[in-house]
């Protein structure tokens, strides 16, 4: 029990505040990009673009703000497993819904 | 160490019921789960018997059609969500995992208690539907659009299942962390007992898949209340999407049911053949492989749903992959038995019948996994037979095998061998009489989930109903024998079966802190020779 508590205890911030401000600006920029792209007519690609930008933002948040970058590699692996699982779930669902014909 | 050293965990801690329902001791929580789950199992069996009684002869006899619909729904919900999914992890995982790893408790004892409370809360809510709004009649799968239109209280039932999901996630999380962090000194990953490997693979499925069904069930609730057009085709929804979301969880969930069962079999087989397990690593990896491939095959429940042809072909192909790691395990168990000094005691009888029944379940699964044959068999009693062979013949038999295997450790008493064997025999025979005829009736075309059938299906149905009585007779013999042993059984020694894993090195029942001295591991989990349990 104690063992677990000790190793997961909060570590001091691993990077200077400058990095966080940079990341924040980057997130704001990407938000602006989302808004801008939504005005351009790209058909189905609009959704794809929005999802791609949102995923990038989520990745940056997890990487810096949630400290994945500074943590043990096992946590990186675990997050990767989640992402792959989600990818499989979406992928296999889409091989149905994108090519479903009339019944 | 306290002055209470030498006392078992039964004799330490708060007295009375509060010492149980508020205890964070993993052993007590395991026993809480055991009693609650066996209660639900008994209710489920009674519902099953009632259905079989109605189906004994063609035509209406004891229950009308709409009651039958609620009966199979409740039976399915209870057996799935309250018995086989919590199943072996909640009872034997909780009780045994820390012991097998040489730990004092699981990583998060309070979350462990919380998960039991969530379990009973969810179960309570599900049963409340009896009094409020009527029992759901959708089947345990809650398929849309019927689950959205049904006038029965489906809302409460899906909410209950949502809460049960949390209980399952928390248990899985707890076990994954425990296995990563709390192994005894010297216990590398490959010195871990295979039951722990089974729980590890299961834990990951619980964490990754259960949230999907949680959200899906909430969406049903939202759709029922606000009619926003997610699944209901009349307002623009897609009912097939519901089936996807449901089976994205529920197919991996069948591996939540079976992997810990396979783990328990991997403990029982070497112990009773006095031989180290054949192919330890292959068994461990095949658990992980099953967990992974289990994510890729959910679509085989939907071959007739109107899903795209591409998806049908892909899912059919992928389904056949699961057979490989499963077969790896079966062959390894058989190879372990080969030239072993087999001691045919009750736990091994259950393990052997598990292999037999689960193989029938698995092979018939391949028949259904093939697209062309499944079109004919879908929603017939063939399916009912198949999943009872896997879930009951598989997980159910493993559960009773594990109960007989670990009973001395859990309760510190021995049960009588002869009645246990008789109970097993009745159960095994009854089981086959009960379900095998349903393969035949299903092949002839009898649909499932109907309270009545054409006269041409009369013979297999009559045999099946008689089988259900034999099975229940077996269950009663087993139950009486075990309950009797609780009071009058001989005191169990620390290691009655001469097994080599760590849980047998502490007293039966174990002390509160599990081991007087924290164990240090130097040998593999099945090193009978090295531990002096068999002569080399
Ligand atoms: C004495 C034992 C049992 C009997 C007599 C029994 C009997 C039945 C019957 C008659 C049905 C309905 C078939 C239909 O009309 O479609 C059924 C469905 C079902 N049973 Fe059992 N059963 C037993 C034990 C179990 C166990 C141990 C499990 C799980 C481990 C289980 C899981 C299910 C499930 C999931 C369904 C499907 C419910 C649905 O269609 O929504 N049963 N059972």
XYZ file of C-alpha atoms in Angstrom, chain B:
536
model
C 3.475 -7.549 14.294
C 0.605 -7.336 16.776
C -0.247 -9.597 19.657
C -2.974 -11.046 17.438
C -0.444 -13.111 15.480
C -1.619 -16.670 15.102
C -5.285 -15.720 14.854
C -7.082 -16.097 11.553
C -8.679 -13.109 9.840
C -12.064 -14.344 11.049
C -10.978 -13.730 14.621
C -9.513 -10.276 14.062
C -11.295 -7.064 13.156
C -14.627 -5.561 14.164
C -17.259 -8.043 15.299
C -20.704 -8.357 13.799
C -22.090 -7.464 10.397
C -20.270 -4.102 10.344
C -16.992 -5.929 10.563
C -17.960 -7.394 7.205
C -19.727 -4.748 5.173
C -17.245 -2.019 6.112
C -14.138 -4.164 6.073
C -11.362 -3.309 3.639
C -9.683 -6.689 4.089
C -9.521 -8.309 0.657
C -10.419 -11.693 2.145
C -13.601 -10.436 3.741
C -14.544 -8.568 0.572
C -14.025 -11.758 -1.420
C -16.401 -13.561 0.913
C -18.936 -10.720 0.716
C -18.901 -11.146 -3.024
C -19.177 -14.908 -2.684
C -22.333 -14.768 -0.584
C -23.997 -12.045 -2.635
C -23.160 -13.696 -5.930
C -24.304 -17.139 -4.854
C -27.580 -15.584 -3.725
C -28.099 -14.040 -7.150
C -27.024 -17.266 -8.814
C -29.689 -19.134 -6.874
C -32.332 -16.647 -7.990
C -31.088 -16.949 -11.569
C -31.251 -20.734 -11.440
C -34.835 -20.570 -10.141
C -35.779 -18.314 -13.057
C -34.080 -20.715 -15.478
C -35.971 -23.648 -13.995
C -39.243 -21.764 -14.350
C -38.544 -21.088 -18.011
C -37.644 -24.717 -18.610
C -40.861 -25.775 -16.907
C -42.858 -23.576 -19.254
C -40.953 -25.050 -22.202
C -41.412 -28.653 -21.084
C -44.332 -29.175 -23.455
C -45.517 -27.081 -26.396
C -48.207 -24.520 -25.558
C -48.984 -22.346 -22.599
C -48.529 -24.037 -19.248
C -47.272 -22.004 -16.309
C -46.295 -18.547 -17.576
C -47.809 -16.352 -20.315
C -45.695 -14.902 -23.121
C -45.012 -11.464 -21.638
C -43.934 -12.935 -18.304
C -41.620 -15.317 -20.146
C -40.018 -12.291 -21.819
C -39.295 -10.748 -18.440
C -38.068 -14.071 -17.089
C -35.333 -14.528 -19.665
C -34.378 -10.879 -19.381
C -34.018 -11.037 -15.618
C -32.324 -14.442 -15.808
C -29.861 -13.090 -18.383
C -29.184 -9.844 -16.515
C -28.640 -11.654 -13.221
C -26.458 -14.391 -14.640
C -24.373 -12.022 -16.749
C -24.014 -8.879 -14.673
C -24.325 -10.349 -11.202
C -22.737 -13.748 -11.609
C -20.329 -14.429 -14.463
C -18.881 -10.953 -15.029
C -17.884 -10.324 -11.408
C -17.376 -14.092 -11.406
C -14.034 -15.502 -10.401
C -12.174 -12.170 -10.040
C -14.541 -10.706 -7.467
C -14.512 -13.804 -5.281
C -11.301 -15.723 -5.828
C -9.347 -12.823 -7.302
C -10.068 -10.735 -4.253
C -9.393 -13.488 -1.795
C -6.462 -15.181 -3.491
C -4.579 -12.644 -5.600
C -2.778 -10.889 -2.707
C -2.061 -14.283 -1.147
C -0.693 -15.654 -4.395
C 1.511 -12.612 -4.851
C 2.674 -12.626 -1.253
C 1.082 -9.228 -0.556
C -0.788 -7.935 2.463
C -3.792 -6.688 0.534
C -4.738 -5.303 -2.882
C -3.288 -1.947 -3.916
C -6.431 0.072 -3.094
C -8.359 -1.652 -0.300
C -10.963 1.096 0.051
C -11.720 1.195 -3.644
C -12.128 -2.536 -3.322
C -14.820 -2.089 -0.701
C -16.410 0.634 -2.814
C -16.647 -1.769 -5.731
C -18.618 -4.231 -3.611
C -20.963 -1.463 -2.506
C -21.484 -0.416 -6.107
C -22.177 -4.037 -6.929
C -24.929 -4.401 -4.331
C -26.346 -0.973 -5.187
C -26.552 -1.877 -8.874
C -28.074 -5.233 -8.044
C -30.614 -3.578 -5.738
C -31.633 -1.079 -8.407
C -32.077 -3.847 -10.975
C -34.372 -5.714 -8.611
C -36.346 -2.547 -7.811
C -37.847 -2.793 -11.296
C -40.016 -5.575 -9.882
C -41.908 -2.958 -7.890
C -41.501 0.126 -10.067
C -42.650 0.081 -13.645
C -42.269 -3.612 -14.274
C -39.385 -5.911 -15.106
C -37.676 -5.156 -18.413
C -38.583 -7.461 -21.288
C -35.853 -6.660 -23.788
C -33.444 -9.517 -23.174
C -30.179 -8.835 -21.383
C -28.865 -7.141 -24.525
C -31.289 -4.152 -24.365
C -31.411 -3.947 -28.174
C -32.725 -0.730 -29.682
C -35.240 0.277 -30.902
C -37.332 -2.028 -28.698
C -35.510 -1.003 -25.522
C -36.479 2.583 -26.294
C -40.138 1.841 -26.901
C -40.761 -0.828 -24.280
C -43.289 0.281 -21.678
C -41.468 -1.645 -18.947
C -38.914 0.023 -16.683
C -35.911 -0.387 -18.952
C -34.495 2.942 -17.750
C -33.867 1.759 -14.223
C -32.444 -1.533 -15.441
C -29.897 0.074 -17.761
C -28.957 2.539 -15.037
C -28.352 -0.400 -12.718
C -26.124 -2.044 -15.313
C -24.256 1.270 -15.662
C -23.458 1.252 -11.935
C -22.439 -2.393 -12.048
C -19.992 -1.406 -14.766
C -18.182 0.890 -12.361
C -17.851 -1.888 -9.864
C -16.204 -3.988 -12.533
C -13.836 -1.224 -13.693
C -12.660 -0.587 -10.139
C -11.962 -4.255 -9.525
C -9.975 -4.489 -12.764
C -7.983 -1.362 -11.980
C -7.204 -2.616 -8.512
C -5.888 -5.930 -9.790
C -3.747 -4.416 -12.541
C -2.079 -2.062 -10.062
C -1.720 -4.799 -7.459
C 0.020 -7.077 -9.937
C 2.347 -4.334 -11.088
C 3.283 -3.091 -7.651
C 2.749 -5.626 -4.912
C 4.434 -8.839 -5.987
C 6.579 -10.435 -3.302
C 10.311 -10.007 -3.363
C 11.765 -12.224 -6.044
C 8.496 -12.770 -7.901
C 9.240 -11.665 -11.453
C 6.428 -11.588 -13.993
C 7.130 -15.153 -15.027
C 7.194 -16.467 -11.491
C 3.629 -15.319 -11.043
C 0.893 -17.969 -10.822
C -1.161 -18.245 -14.000
C -4.356 -17.262 -12.205
C -2.726 -13.870 -11.670
C -1.945 -13.676 -15.388
C -5.584 -14.402 -16.132
C -6.663 -11.642 -13.771
C -4.153 -9.264 -15.297
C -5.485 -9.746 -18.820
C -9.021 -9.495 -17.477
C -8.232 -6.305 -15.595
C -7.164 -4.590 -18.780
C -10.357 -5.580 -20.570
C -12.413 -4.321 -17.655
C -10.648 -0.972 -17.724
C -10.704 -0.487 -21.478
C -14.033 -1.965 -22.515
C -16.472 -1.349 -19.675
C -16.664 2.435 -20.150
C -18.013 1.833 -23.652
C -21.044 -0.070 -22.417
C -21.484 2.423 -19.583
C -21.871 5.280 -22.032
C -23.984 3.193 -24.379
C -26.460 2.315 -21.661
C -26.648 5.971 -20.653
C -27.405 6.802 -24.284
C -30.370 4.417 -24.132
C -31.533 6.307 -21.073
C -31.089 9.653 -22.832
C -32.903 8.378 -25.894
C -35.807 7.113 -23.784
C -36.179 10.397 -21.946
C -35.344 13.035 -24.585
C -35.940 11.183 -27.898
C -32.960 12.711 -29.614
C -32.616 10.170 -32.402
C -29.493 8.194 -31.584
C -30.773 4.685 -32.063
C -34.454 5.027 -32.956
C -34.773 4.870 -36.759
C -38.118 6.703 -36.780
C -36.360 9.847 -35.616
C -33.180 9.408 -37.609
C -31.232 7.087 -35.307
C -29.286 3.973 -36.243
C -30.231 0.813 -34.312
C -27.232 -1.046 -35.728
C -24.981 1.552 -34.118
C -26.433 0.487 -30.778
C -25.483 -3.103 -31.526
C -21.943 -2.033 -32.359
C -21.546 -0.071 -29.158
C -23.116 -2.810 -27.086
C -20.935 -5.600 -28.456
C -17.748 -3.507 -28.415
C -18.004 -4.099 -24.697
C -19.992 -7.252 -24.469
C -17.796 -9.374 -26.629
C -14.614 -8.534 -24.712
C -16.817 -9.110 -21.667
C -17.108 -12.783 -22.533
C -13.343 -12.851 -22.109
C -13.758 -11.074 -18.780
C -15.826 -14.112 -17.905
C -13.556 -16.795 -19.267
C -9.939 -15.643 -18.740
C -9.990 -15.857 -14.925
C -11.723 -19.212 -15.274
C -8.902 -20.428 -17.503
C -6.486 -19.064 -14.912
C -8.103 -21.127 -12.183
C -7.950 -24.224 -14.378
C -4.249 -23.541 -14.890
C -3.830 -23.728 -11.094
C -5.917 -26.841 -10.573
C -4.479 -28.954 -13.389
C -0.805 -28.886 -12.283
C -1.709 -29.329 -8.611
C -3.683 -32.494 -9.222
C -1.278 -33.961 -11.737
C 1.706 -33.113 -9.511
C 3.567 -31.711 -12.447
C 4.768 -28.320 -13.447
C 2.501 -26.690 -15.987
C 3.380 -27.373 -19.591
C 4.140 -24.210 -21.568
C 3.848 -21.620 -18.776
C 4.777 -18.698 -20.992
C 2.487 -19.744 -23.797
C -0.433 -19.910 -21.393
C 0.434 -16.499 -19.968
C 0.824 -14.902 -23.383
C -2.256 -16.572 -24.773
C -4.270 -14.835 -22.043
C -2.980 -11.528 -23.300
C -3.557 -12.569 -26.903
C -7.155 -13.501 -26.151
C -7.647 -10.160 -24.447
C -6.337 -8.334 -27.510
C -8.017 -10.368 -30.239
C -11.206 -10.273 -28.187
C -11.508 -6.611 -29.168
C -11.594 -7.342 -32.862
C -14.487 -9.730 -33.172
C -17.597 -8.089 -31.733
C -19.302 -7.927 -35.125
C -19.934 -11.669 -35.188
C -22.975 -11.044 -33.001
C -24.412 -8.891 -35.750
C -24.197 -10.953 -38.918
C -27.937 -10.695 -39.530
C -28.360 -7.119 -38.354
C -28.018 -5.411 -41.706
C -24.367 -4.570 -41.148
C -22.306 -4.018 -44.331
C -21.054 -7.064 -46.203
C -17.460 -5.875 -45.857
C -17.799 -5.732 -42.102
C -19.439 -9.157 -42.017
C -16.581 -10.763 -43.921
C -13.903 -8.991 -41.856
C -15.496 -9.902 -38.537
C -16.035 -13.504 -39.591
C -12.386 -13.819 -40.540
C -11.145 -12.211 -37.347
C -13.377 -14.442 -35.250
C -11.443 -17.506 -36.269
C -8.288 -15.976 -34.829
C -9.577 -16.258 -31.262
C -9.624 -20.008 -31.553
C -5.823 -20.106 -31.746
C -4.808 -18.823 -28.296
C -7.706 -20.753 -26.795
C -6.498 -23.968 -28.359
C -2.974 -23.194 -27.096
C -4.320 -23.312 -23.568
C -6.309 -26.498 -24.042
C -3.336 -28.347 -25.499
C -1.080 -27.123 -22.718
C -3.462 -28.362 -20.036
C -3.672 -31.738 -21.725
C 0.102 -31.886 -22.046
C 0.390 -31.107 -18.328
C -1.827 -34.058 -17.513
C 0.144 -36.363 -19.787
C 2.305 -38.672 -17.652
C 1.404 -36.721 -14.526
C 0.564 -38.480 -11.243
C -3.098 -37.639 -11.529
C -5.143 -37.422 -8.331
C -8.779 -37.416 -9.358
C -10.256 -35.172 -6.684
C -13.263 -32.903 -7.030
C -11.464 -29.747 -8.238
C -9.775 -31.730 -11.005
C -13.090 -33.303 -12.025
C -14.483 -29.813 -12.449
C -11.376 -28.762 -14.368
C -11.600 -31.731 -16.734
C -15.288 -31.163 -17.345
C -14.485 -27.503 -17.923
C -12.082 -28.484 -20.710
C -14.659 -30.825 -22.231
C -17.663 -28.512 -22.023
C -15.787 -25.381 -22.944
C -14.360 -27.121 -26.003
C -17.876 -27.971 -27.155
C -18.809 -24.346 -26.545
C -15.754 -23.190 -28.450
C -16.218 -25.463 -31.432
C -19.875 -24.566 -31.809
C -18.667 -20.965 -31.619
C -16.691 -21.592 -34.790
C -19.834 -22.862 -36.498
C -21.493 -19.577 -35.638
C -18.401 -17.580 -36.502
C -18.663 -18.800 -40.064
C -20.886 -16.282 -41.793
C -22.859 -18.703 -43.920
C -23.838 -21.116 -41.143
C -24.610 -18.357 -38.686
C -27.298 -16.914 -40.944
C -29.188 -20.161 -40.378
C -28.370 -20.504 -36.672
C -28.759 -16.911 -35.513
C -31.326 -16.464 -32.729
C -32.100 -20.168 -32.500
C -31.709 -22.317 -29.393
C -28.387 -23.426 -30.907
C -27.075 -20.096 -29.629
C -28.644 -20.672 -26.224
C -26.863 -24.027 -26.036
C -23.582 -22.515 -27.233
C -23.422 -19.755 -24.668
C -24.530 -21.954 -21.813
C -21.737 -24.379 -22.774
C -19.191 -21.568 -22.690
C -20.503 -19.498 -19.793
C -21.947 -22.185 -17.571
C -20.010 -25.243 -18.749
C -16.932 -23.033 -18.933
C -16.960 -20.278 -16.351
C -19.656 -21.826 -14.147
C -17.850 -25.159 -13.831
C -14.538 -23.375 -13.285
C -16.222 -21.346 -10.551
C -17.354 -24.467 -8.733
C -13.978 -26.086 -9.355
C -12.227 -23.041 -7.882
C -14.637 -23.049 -4.947
C -13.769 -26.664 -4.167
C -10.080 -25.998 -4.702
C -9.780 -22.946 -2.463
C -12.533 -23.804 0.015
C -10.085 -25.223 2.607
C -7.980 -22.071 2.385
C -10.946 -19.736 2.609
C -12.818 -21.440 5.416
C -10.214 -23.610 7.095
C -12.387 -26.713 6.744
C -12.393 -29.772 4.503
C -15.533 -30.905 2.728
C -16.417 -34.541 2.142
C -15.026 -35.904 -1.075
C -17.725 -38.455 -1.934
C -20.785 -36.173 -1.905
C -18.757 -33.570 -3.778
C -18.006 -36.094 -6.503
C -21.638 -37.197 -6.621
C -22.730 -33.574 -6.910
C -20.259 -33.012 -9.708
C -21.477 -36.105 -11.576
C -25.116 -35.061 -11.362
C -24.222 -31.558 -12.423
C -22.183 -32.756 -15.372
C -24.812 -35.215 -16.592
C -27.684 -32.823 -15.978
C -25.848 -30.077 -17.788
C -25.472 -32.124 -20.943
C -29.063 -33.330 -20.837
C -30.182 -29.760 -20.338
C -28.275 -28.057 -23.113
C -27.204 -30.599 -25.715
C -30.774 -31.125 -26.999
C -30.969 -27.379 -27.568
C -28.205 -27.677 -30.172
C -30.394 -30.134 -32.036
C -33.604 -28.138 -31.672
C -31.766 -25.004 -32.767
C -30.313 -26.757 -35.769
C -33.845 -27.815 -36.672
C -34.849 -24.167 -36.456
C -36.388 -23.534 -33.025
C -36.074 -19.798 -32.327
C -34.836 -18.577 -28.942
C -36.647 -16.141 -26.628
C -40.107 -17.641 -27.302
C -42.350 -19.124 -24.634
C -43.799 -21.658 -27.071
C -42.630 -23.832 -29.984
C -43.875 -26.073 -32.757
C -44.751 -29.667 -31.798
C -41.836 -31.016 -33.839
C -39.434 -29.657 -31.215
C -41.190 -31.466 -28.357
C -38.661 -34.253 -27.690
C -35.485 -32.194 -27.275
C -37.341 -29.715 -25.090
C -38.706 -32.412 -22.803
C -35.236 -33.946 -22.406
C -33.811 -30.519 -21.713
C -36.290 -29.805 -18.934
C -35.602 -33.143 -17.273
C -31.891 -32.355 -17.547
C -32.450 -29.114 -15.660
C -33.780 -31.096 -12.686
C -30.755 -33.412 -12.651
C -28.455 -30.407 -12.796
C -30.191 -28.716 -9.905
C -30.085 -31.926 -7.881
C -26.303 -31.827 -8.354
C -26.144 -28.191 -7.272
C -28.120 -29.006 -4.131
C -25.813 -31.910 -3.222
C -22.775 -29.662 -3.668
C -24.314 -26.851 -1.646
C -25.368 -29.083 1.256
C -21.945 -30.691 1.333
C -20.137 -27.354 1.482
C -22.485 -25.767 4.001
C -22.170 -28.835 6.189
C -18.381 -28.603 5.947
C -18.426 -25.004 7.196
C -19.581 -26.267 10.585
C -18.619 -29.893 10.830
C -15.793 -30.282 8.329
C -12.401 -31.454 9.505
C -9.893 -28.694 10.119
C -7.922 -28.006 6.958
C -4.132 -28.088 7.027
C -2.229 -25.218 5.387
C -1.662 -27.159 2.184
C -4.194 -29.975 1.808
C -3.622 -30.525 -1.932
C 0.192 -30.226 -1.813
C 0.076 -27.289 -4.177
C 3.125 -25.152 -4.853
C 1.774 -21.596 -5.092
C 2.200 -19.080 -2.272
C -1.336 -19.009 -0.884
C -0.795 -22.522 0.458
C 2.209 -21.484 2.527
C 0.159 -19.557 5.037
C -2.303 -21.071 7.487
C -5.884 -21.993 6.516
C -7.665 -19.616 6.961
C -4.893 -17.011 6.707
C -4.165 -14.407 9.379
C -5.297 -10.820 8.825
C -1.972 -9.744 7.367
C -1.802 -12.912 5.216
C 1.760 -13.952 6.012
C 3.525 -13.791 9.328
C 6.752 -12.976 7.509
C 6.593 -11.376 4.027
C 7.528 -14.248 1.691
C 10.547 -14.179 -0.596
C 10.170 -16.083 -3.848
C 12.995 -18.135 -5.259
C 11.203 -20.832 -7.257
C 8.615 -20.920 -10.016
C 4.939 -21.245 -9.042
C 4.680 -24.894 -10.102
C 8.032 -26.201 -8.916
C 6.711 -29.220 -7.025
C 10.099 -30.900 -6.951
C 12.017 -27.857 -5.756
C 9.542 -27.331 -2.936
C 9.829 -30.953 -1.872
C 6.152 -31.684 -2.619
C 7.016 -34.519 -5.001
C 10.129 -36.608 -5.185
C 12.333 -35.590 -8.110
